[in-house]
Coordinates of C-alpha atoms and ligand atoms in Angstrom, one line a residue:
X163 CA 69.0 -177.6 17.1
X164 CA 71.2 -178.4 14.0
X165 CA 74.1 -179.3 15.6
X166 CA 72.3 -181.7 18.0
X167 CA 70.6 -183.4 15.3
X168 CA 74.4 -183.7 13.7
X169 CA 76.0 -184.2 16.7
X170 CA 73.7 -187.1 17.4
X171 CA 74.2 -188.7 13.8
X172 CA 77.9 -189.6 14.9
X173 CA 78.8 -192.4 13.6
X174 CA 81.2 -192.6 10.9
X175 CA 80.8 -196.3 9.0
X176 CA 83.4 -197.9 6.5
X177 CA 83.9 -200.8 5.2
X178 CA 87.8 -202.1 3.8
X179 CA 87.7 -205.2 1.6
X180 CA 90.7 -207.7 2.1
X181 CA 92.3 -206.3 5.4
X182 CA 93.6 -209.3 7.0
X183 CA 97.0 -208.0 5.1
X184 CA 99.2 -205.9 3.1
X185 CA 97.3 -202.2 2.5
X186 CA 94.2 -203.4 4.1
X187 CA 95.3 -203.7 7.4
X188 CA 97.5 -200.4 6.9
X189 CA 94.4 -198.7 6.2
X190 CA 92.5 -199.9 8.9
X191 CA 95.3 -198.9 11.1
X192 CA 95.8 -195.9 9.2
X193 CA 91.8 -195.0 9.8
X194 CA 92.0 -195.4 13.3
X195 CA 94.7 -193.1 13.7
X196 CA 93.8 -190.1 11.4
X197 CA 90.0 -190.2 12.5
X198 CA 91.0 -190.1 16.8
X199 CA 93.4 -187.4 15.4
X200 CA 91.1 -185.4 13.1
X201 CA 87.7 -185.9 13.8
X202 CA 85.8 -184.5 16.8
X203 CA 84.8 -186.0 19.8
X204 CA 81.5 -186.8 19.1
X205 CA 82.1 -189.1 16.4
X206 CA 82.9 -192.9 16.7
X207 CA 84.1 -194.8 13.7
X208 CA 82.7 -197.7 13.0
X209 CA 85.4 -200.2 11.0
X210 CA 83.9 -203.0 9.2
X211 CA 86.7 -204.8 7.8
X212 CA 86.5 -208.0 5.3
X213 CA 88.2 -211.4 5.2
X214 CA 87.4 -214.3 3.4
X215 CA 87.1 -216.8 6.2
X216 CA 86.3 -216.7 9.8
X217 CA 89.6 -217.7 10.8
X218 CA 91.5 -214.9 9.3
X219 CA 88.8 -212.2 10.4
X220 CA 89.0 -213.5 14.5
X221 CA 92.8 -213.4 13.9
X222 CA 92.4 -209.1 12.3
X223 CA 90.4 -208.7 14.5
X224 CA 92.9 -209.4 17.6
X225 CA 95.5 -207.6 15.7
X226 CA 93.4 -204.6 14.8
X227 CA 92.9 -204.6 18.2
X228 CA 95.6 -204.9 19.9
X229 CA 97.2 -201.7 17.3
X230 CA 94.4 -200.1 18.8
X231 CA 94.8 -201.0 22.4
X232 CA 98.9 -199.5 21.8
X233 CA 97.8 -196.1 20.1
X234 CA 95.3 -195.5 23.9
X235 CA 98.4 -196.1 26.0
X236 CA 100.3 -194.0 23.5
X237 CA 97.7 -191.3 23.6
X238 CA 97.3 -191.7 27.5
X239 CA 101.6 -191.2 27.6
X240 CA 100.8 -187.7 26.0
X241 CA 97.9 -186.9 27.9
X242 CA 96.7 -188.7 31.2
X243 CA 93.5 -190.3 31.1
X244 CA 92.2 -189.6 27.2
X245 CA 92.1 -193.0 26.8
X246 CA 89.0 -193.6 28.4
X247 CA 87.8 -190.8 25.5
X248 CA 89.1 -192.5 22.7
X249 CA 88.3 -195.9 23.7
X250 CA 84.6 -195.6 22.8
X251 CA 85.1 -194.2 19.6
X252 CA 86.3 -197.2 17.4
X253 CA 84.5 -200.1 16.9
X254 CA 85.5 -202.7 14.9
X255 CA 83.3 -205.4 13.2
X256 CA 84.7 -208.3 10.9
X257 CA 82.4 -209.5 7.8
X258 CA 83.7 -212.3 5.2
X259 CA 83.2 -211.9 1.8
X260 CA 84.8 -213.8 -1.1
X261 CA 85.1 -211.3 -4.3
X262 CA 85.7 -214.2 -6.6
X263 CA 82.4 -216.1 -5.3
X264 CA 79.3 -213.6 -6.3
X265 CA 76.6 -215.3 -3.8
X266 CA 79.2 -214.4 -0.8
X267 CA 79.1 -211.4 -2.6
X268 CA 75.2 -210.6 -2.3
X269 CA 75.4 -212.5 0.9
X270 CA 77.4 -209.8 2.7
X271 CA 75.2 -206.9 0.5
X272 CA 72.1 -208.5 2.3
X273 CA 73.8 -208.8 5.7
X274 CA 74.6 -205.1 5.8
X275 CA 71.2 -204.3 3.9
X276 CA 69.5 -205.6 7.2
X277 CA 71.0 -203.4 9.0
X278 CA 69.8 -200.1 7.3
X279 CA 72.7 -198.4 8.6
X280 CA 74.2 -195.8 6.4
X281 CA 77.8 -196.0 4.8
X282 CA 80.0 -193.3 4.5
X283 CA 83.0 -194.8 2.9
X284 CA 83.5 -197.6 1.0
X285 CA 87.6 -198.9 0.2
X286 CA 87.9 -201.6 -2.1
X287 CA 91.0 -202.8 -1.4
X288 CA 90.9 -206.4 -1.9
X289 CA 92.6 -207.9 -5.1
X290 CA 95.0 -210.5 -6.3
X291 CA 98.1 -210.0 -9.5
X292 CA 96.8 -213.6 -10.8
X293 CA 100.6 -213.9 -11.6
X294 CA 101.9 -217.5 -12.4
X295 CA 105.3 -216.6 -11.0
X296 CA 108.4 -214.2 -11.7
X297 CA 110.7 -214.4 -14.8
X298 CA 113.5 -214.2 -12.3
X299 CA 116.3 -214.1 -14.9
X300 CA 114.7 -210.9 -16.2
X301 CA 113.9 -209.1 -13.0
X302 CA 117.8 -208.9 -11.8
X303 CA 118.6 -208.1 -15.3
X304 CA 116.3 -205.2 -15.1
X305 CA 116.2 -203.8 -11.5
X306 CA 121.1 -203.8 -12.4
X307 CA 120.1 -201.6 -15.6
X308 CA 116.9 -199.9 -14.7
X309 CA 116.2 -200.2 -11.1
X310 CA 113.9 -197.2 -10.6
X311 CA 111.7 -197.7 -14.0
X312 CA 112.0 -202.1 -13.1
X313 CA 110.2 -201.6 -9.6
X314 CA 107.6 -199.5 -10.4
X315 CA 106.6 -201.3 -13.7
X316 CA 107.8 -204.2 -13.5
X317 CA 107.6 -206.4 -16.6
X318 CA 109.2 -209.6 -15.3
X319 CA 106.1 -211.2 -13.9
X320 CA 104.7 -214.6 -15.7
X321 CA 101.1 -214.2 -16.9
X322 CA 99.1 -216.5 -16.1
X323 CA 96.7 -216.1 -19.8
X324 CA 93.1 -216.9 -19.6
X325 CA 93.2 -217.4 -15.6
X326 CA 89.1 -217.8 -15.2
X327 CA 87.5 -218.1 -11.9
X328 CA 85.7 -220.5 -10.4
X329 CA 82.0 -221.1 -11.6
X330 CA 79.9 -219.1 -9.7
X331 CA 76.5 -221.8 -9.8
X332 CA 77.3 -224.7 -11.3
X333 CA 78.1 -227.5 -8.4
X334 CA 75.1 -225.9 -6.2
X335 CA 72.8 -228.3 -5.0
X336 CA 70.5 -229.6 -8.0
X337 CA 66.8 -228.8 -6.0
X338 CA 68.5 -225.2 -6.7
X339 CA 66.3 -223.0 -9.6
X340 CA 69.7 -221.7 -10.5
X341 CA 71.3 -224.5 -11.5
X342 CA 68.4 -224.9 -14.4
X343 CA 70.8 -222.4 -16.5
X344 CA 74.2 -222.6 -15.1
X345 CA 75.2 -225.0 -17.6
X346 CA 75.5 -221.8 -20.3
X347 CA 77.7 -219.6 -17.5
X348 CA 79.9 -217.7 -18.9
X349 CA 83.2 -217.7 -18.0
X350 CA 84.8 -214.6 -15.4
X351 CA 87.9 -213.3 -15.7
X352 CA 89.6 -214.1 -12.3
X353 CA 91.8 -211.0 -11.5
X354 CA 88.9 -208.8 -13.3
X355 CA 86.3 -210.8 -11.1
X356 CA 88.8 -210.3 -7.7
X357 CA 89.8 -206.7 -8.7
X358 CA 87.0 -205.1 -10.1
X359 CA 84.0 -206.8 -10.9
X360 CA 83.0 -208.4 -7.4
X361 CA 83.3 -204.6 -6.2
X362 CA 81.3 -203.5 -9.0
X363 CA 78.5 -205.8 -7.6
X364 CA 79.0 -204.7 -4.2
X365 CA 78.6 -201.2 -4.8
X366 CA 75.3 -201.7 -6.6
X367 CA 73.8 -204.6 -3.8
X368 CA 74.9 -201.7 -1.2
X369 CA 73.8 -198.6 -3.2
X370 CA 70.8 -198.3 -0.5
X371 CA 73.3 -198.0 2.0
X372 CA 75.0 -194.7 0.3
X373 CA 74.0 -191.1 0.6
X374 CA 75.4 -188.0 -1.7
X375 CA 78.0 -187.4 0.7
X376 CA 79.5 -191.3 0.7
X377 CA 82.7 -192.0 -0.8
X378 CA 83.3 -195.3 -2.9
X379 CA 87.4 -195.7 -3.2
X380 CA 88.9 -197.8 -5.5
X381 CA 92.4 -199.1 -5.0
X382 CA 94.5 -199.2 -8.4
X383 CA 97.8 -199.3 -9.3
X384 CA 100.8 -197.3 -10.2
X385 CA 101.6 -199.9 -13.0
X386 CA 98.2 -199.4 -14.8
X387 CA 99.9 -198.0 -17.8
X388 CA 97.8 -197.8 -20.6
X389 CA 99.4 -200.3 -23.1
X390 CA 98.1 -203.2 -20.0
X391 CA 94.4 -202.9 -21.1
X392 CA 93.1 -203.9 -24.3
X393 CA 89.3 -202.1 -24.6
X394 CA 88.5 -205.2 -26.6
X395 CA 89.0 -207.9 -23.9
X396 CA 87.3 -206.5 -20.8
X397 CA 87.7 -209.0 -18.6
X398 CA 91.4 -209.0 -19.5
X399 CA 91.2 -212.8 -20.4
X400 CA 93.2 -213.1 -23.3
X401 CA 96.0 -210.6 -21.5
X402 CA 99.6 -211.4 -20.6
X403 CA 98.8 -208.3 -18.1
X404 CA 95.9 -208.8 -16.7
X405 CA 96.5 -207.4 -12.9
X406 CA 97.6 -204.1 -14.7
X407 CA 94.7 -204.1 -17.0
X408 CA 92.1 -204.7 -14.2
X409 CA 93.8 -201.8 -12.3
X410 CA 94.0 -199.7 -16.0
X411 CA 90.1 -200.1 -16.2
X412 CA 89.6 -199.6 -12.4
X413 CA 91.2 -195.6 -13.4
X414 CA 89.1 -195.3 -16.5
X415 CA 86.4 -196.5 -14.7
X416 CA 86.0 -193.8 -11.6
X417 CA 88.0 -191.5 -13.4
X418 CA 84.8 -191.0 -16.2
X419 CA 82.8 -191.2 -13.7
X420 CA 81.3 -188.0 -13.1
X421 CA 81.0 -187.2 -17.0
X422 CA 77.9 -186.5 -18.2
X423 CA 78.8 -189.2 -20.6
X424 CA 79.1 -191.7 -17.9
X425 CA 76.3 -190.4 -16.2
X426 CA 73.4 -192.8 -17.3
X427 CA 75.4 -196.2 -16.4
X428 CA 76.8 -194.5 -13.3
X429 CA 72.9 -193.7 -12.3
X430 CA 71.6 -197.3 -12.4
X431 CA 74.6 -198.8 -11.0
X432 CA 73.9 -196.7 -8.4
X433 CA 70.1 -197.2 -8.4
X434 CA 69.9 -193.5 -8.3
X435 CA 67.6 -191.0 -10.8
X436 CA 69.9 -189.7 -13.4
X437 CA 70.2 -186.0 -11.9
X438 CA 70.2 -186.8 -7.8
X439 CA 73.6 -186.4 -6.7
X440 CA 75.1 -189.5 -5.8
X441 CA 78.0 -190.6 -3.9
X442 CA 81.3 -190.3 -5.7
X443 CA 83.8 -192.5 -6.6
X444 CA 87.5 -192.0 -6.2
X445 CA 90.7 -193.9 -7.1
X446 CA 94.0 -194.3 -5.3
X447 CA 96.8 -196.2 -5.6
X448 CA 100.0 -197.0 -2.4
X449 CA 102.7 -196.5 -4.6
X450 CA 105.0 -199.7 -4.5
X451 CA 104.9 -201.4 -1.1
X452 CA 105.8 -204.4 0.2
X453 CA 103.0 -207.3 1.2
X454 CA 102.3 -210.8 -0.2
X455 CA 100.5 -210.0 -2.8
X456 CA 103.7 -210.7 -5.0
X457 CA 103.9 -214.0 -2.8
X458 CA 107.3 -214.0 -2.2
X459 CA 109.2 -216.0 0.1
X460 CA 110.0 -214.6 3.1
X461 CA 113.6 -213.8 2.6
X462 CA 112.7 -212.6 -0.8
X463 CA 110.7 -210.0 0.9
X464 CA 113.3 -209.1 3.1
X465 CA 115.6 -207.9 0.2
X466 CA 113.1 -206.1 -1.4
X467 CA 112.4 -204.2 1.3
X468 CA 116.0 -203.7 1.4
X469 CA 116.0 -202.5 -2.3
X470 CA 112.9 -200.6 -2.5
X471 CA 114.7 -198.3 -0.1
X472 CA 117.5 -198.0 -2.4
X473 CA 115.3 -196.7 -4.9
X474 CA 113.4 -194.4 -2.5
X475 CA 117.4 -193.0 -2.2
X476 CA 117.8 -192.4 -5.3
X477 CA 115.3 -190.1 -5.7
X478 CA 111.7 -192.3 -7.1
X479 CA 108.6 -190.8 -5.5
X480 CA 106.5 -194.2 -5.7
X481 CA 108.1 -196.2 -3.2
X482 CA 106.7 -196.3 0.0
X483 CA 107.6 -199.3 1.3
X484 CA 105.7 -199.5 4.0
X485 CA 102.2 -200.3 3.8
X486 CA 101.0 -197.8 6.5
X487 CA 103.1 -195.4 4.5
X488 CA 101.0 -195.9 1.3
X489 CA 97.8 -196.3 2.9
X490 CA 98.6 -192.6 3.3
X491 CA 96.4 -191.4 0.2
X492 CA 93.5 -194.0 0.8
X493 CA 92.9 -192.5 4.5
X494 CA 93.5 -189.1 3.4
X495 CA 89.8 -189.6 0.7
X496 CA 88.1 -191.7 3.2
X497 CA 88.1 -188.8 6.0
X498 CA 89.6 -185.3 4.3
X499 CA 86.4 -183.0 4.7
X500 CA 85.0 -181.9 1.1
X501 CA 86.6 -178.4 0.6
X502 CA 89.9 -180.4 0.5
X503 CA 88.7 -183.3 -1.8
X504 CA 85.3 -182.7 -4.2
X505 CA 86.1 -179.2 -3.8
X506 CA 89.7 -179.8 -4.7
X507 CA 88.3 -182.1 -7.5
X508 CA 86.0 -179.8 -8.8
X509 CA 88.9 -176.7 -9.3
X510 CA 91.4 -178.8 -10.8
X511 CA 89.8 -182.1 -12.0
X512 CA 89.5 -185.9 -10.8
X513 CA 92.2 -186.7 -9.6
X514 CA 94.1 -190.3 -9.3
X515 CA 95.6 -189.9 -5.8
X516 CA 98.8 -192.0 -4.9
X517 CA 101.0 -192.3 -1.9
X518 CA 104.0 -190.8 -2.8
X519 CA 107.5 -190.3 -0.7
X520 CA 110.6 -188.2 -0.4
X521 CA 114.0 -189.1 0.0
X522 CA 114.0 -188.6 3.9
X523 CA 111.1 -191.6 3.7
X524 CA 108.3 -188.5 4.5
X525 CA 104.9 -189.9 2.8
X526 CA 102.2 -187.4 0.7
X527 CA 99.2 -187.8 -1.0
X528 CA 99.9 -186.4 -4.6
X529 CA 97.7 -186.6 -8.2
X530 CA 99.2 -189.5 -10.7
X531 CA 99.4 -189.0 -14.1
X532 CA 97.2 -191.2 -16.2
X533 CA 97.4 -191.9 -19.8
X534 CA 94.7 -189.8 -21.8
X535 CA 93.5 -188.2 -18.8
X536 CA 96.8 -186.4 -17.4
X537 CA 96.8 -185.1 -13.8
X538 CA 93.0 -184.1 -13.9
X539 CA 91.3 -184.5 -17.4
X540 CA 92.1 -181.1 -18.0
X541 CA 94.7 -180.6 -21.4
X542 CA 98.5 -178.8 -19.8
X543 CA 96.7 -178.5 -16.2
X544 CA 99.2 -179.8 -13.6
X545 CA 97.7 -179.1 -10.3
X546 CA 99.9 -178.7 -7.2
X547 CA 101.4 -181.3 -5.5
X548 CA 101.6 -183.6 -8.6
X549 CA 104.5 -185.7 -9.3
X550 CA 105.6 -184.2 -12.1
X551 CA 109.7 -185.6 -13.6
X552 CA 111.2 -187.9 -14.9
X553 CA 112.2 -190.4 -12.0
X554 CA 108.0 -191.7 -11.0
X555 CA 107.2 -191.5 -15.2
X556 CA 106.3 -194.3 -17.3
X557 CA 108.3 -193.8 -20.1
X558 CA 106.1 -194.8 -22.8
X559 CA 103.7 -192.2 -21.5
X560 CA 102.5 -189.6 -23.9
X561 CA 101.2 -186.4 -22.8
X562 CA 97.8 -186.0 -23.1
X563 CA 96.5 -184.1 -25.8
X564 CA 93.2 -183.5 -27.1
X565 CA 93.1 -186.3 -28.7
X566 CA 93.4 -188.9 -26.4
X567 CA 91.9 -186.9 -23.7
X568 CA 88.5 -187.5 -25.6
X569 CA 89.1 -191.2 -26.6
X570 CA 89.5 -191.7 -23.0
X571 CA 86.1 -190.2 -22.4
X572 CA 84.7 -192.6 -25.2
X573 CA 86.8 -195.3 -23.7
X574 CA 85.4 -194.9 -20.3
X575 CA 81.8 -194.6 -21.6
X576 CA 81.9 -198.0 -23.7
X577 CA 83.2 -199.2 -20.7
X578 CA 80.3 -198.3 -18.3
X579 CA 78.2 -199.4 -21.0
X580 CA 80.1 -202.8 -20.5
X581 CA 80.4 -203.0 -17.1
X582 CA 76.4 -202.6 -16.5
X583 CA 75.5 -204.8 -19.5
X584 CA 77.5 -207.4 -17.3
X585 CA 76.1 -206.5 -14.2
X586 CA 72.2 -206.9 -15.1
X587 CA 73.1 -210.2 -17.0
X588 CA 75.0 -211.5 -13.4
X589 CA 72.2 -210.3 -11.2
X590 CA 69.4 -212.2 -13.0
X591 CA 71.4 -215.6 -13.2
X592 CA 72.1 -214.8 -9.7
X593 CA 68.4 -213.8 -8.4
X594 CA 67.1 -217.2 -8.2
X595 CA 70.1 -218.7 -6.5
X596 CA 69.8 -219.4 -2.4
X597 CA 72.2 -217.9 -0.6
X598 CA 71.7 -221.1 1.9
X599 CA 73.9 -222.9 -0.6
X600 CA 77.2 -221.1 0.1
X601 CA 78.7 -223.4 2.2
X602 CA 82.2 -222.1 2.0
X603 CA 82.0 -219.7 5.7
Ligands
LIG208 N1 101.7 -204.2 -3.0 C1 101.8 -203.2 -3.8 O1 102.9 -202.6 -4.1 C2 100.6 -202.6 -4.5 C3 100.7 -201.6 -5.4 C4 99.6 -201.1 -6.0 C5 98.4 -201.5 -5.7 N2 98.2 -202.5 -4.7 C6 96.8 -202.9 -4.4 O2 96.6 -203.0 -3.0 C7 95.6 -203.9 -2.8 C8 96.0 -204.7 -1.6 O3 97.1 -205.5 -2.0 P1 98.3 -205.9 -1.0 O4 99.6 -205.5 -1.7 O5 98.0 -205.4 0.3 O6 98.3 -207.5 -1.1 P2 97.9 -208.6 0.0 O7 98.6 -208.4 1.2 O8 98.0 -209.9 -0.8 O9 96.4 -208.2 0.3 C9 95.3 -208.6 -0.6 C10 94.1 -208.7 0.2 O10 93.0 -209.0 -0.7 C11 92.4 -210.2 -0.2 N3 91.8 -211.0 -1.3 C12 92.4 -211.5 -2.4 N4 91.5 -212.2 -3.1 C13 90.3 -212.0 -2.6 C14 89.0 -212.4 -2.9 N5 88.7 -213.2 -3.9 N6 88.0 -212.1 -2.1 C15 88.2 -211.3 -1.0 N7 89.4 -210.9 -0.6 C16 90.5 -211.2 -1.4 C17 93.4 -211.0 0.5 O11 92.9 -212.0 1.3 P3 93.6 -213.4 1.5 O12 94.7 -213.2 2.4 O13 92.5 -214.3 2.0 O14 94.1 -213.9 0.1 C18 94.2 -209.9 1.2 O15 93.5 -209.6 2.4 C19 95.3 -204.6 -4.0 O16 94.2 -204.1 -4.7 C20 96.5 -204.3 -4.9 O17 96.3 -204.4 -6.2 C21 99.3 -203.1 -4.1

């Protein structure tokens, strides 16, 4: 009786923010392959993916697919006739959502809402660097004198400081409640709105949607180093590095998040009572790969491509490359069953997981070091399969002691604190606006 009760609930729901590109379409891909490959028969995923217009959702949705259509008739070379199997256990579903424009926000919160159909994983992939352009001068000087340490954090990029976001109410129509107060909006921090904050939203509109066993995955950064993020300036406005930052508080963020510290904010955000078990959060980050979020020309592109795979040769374990190849560690906590992941995370600490690579361009999923927080929260505890050297290591990085282990705990509580102080302030400007008035999709 059990099994036909789980055999009937087989559908296997997630939803990837920004995958008309880059990472996000190399994790759809990714998904697609790894679930046919690991998952049994009787499941179908469901892929909702997000664009942020119509135009470049029908155009994902053709490509996703058509990679689709190619991995049946490479399944069906292997094994006659599996395809017909395979072919009715992916659906995919495009939804729009701007993260930078709150009401398209709650808009695609309510869509999904109405559907009362559960989500298992969650990828917030979507984000911008906010960059104003490259100090090009300085980037050749430093990837001929430090190539490995200059492509993995790079510190040639322009800021861009104070880079706010458009306002969220003001310019609705006037016959609007909302507009009554808009003319006191606060400013939002554009990368911190795109990176973080438009998620943040997101996974409190959807919270119904969640049960213990979903899985909310951030997408950070290698580069979040902790010198990027200034505590004091959450929204990174006043930062030359505000891309890093956003990705820095993104770590403190989910890494924290199962303290009992954190516990509190982490229950309301997830409209949850304080001791249910809720669905957890986990970070990862691709490594360095190439895409256009640097928005480089295309010839530019082709010699970094060219150069990354220099460095992977000489030996750096953060460079993919390819974005399939760092979608690796994404895929592997959207669908690796529990005794390999919470179990995992429960023995040797929450983890940040990156796509790392070896020489001979073979990708893994290994823990990242983080500043304060080390390989797991845990003081000297390096867990197997870590990148551990010299090579992939910031090198203002300081090991963590216990010290900054528990500043990082205080860190990350101030900055739930923060983050759902923000949160209740946005959803009450936001309650009385119509969602009729988003006239962008
Ligand atoms: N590339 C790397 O080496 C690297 C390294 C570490 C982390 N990451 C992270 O990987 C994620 C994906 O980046 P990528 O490298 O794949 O870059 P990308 O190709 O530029 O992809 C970014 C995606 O986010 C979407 N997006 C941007 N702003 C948005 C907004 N306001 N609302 C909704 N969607 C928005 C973009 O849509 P549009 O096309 O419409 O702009 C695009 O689909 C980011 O979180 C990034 O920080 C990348």
């Amino acid at each position: 009786m059990a099994s036909q009760v789980s055999e009937k609930k087989s559908t296997f729901t997630t939803l990837v923010t920004g995958a008309n590109s880059g990472l996000g379409f190399a994790i759809c891909c990714r998904l697609i392959d790894e679930f046919l490959a690991t998952r049994p028969q009787t499941q179908t995923l469901q892929l909702l993916f997000s664009t942020r217009d119509k135009r470049k959702g029908d155009a994902t949705l053709h490509r996703l697919n058509a990679y689709f259509q190619k991995a049946l008739r490479e399944a069906n070379g292997r094994t006659l006739g599996i395809s017909r199997l395979l072919e009715a256990r992916v659906k995919i579903e495009g939804v729009l959502v701007d993260l930078t424009e709150l009401l398209t926000v709650k808009r695609l919160a309510e869509q999904l809402l109405s559907r009362e159909e559960r989500l298992d994983v969650v990828i917030w992939n979507a984000g911008i660097t906010g960059y104003a352009g490259l100090n090009w001068p300085k980037a050749v000087w430093h990837m001929c004198t430090d190539l490995i340490h200059a492509t993995t954090y790079p510190t040639y990029a322009l800021p861009d400081i104070g880079l706010a976001a458009k306002w969220q109410l003001r310019g609705l129509r006037s016959t609007d409640q909302a507009t009554a107060g808009s003319a006191d909006e606060p400013k939002l921090g554009q990368v911190f709105l795109a990176n973080v904050f438009g998620h943040y939203m997101l996974t409190h509109w959807l919270a119904p949607l969640f049960t213990p066993s979903s899985r909310v995955i951030w997408i950070s950064s290698i580069s979040a180093t902790p010198p990027t993020f200034d505590i004091e300036d959450l929204q990174c406005l006043r930062s030359e590095t505000a891309y890093e930052g956003s990705k820095r508080l993104t770590d403190m963020l989910v890494l924290t998040s199962e303290l009992p510290s954190a516990a509190p904010y982490v229950s309301t955000l997830l409209d949850t009572p304080r001791e249910a078990v809720k669905p957890k959060m986990y970070v990862t980050h691709p490594g360095v790969i190439v895409t256009s979020i640097a928005g480089l020309h295309w010839f530019i592109s082709f010699f970094m491509v060219c150069t990354m795979h220099v460095v992977r040769l000489f030996g750096s374990p953060w460079h993919p490359v390819s974005p399939y190849k760092g979608a690796v560690s994404a895929a592997f906590v959207a669908l690796a069953p529990p005794d390999q992941l919470s179990d995992l995370e429960a023995r040797d600490g929450k983890g940040k997981w990156g796509s790392a690579i070896s020489v001979y361009n073979d990708e893994r999923v290994a823990r990242t070091e983080v500043g304060g927080w080390g390989f797991g929260g845990k003081i000297g505890k390096v867990p197997a399969g870590s990148v551990t050297g010299t090579k992939g290591r910031y090198r203002g990085l300081q090991d963590t002691n216990e010290v900054s282990r528990q500043q990082f705990e205080e860190d990350g509580r101030r900055l739930w604190r923060e983050m759902e102080e923000l949160r209740v302030e946005w959803e009450e400007r936001l309650e009385s606006a119509s969602l009729e008035n988003i006239g962008k999709f």
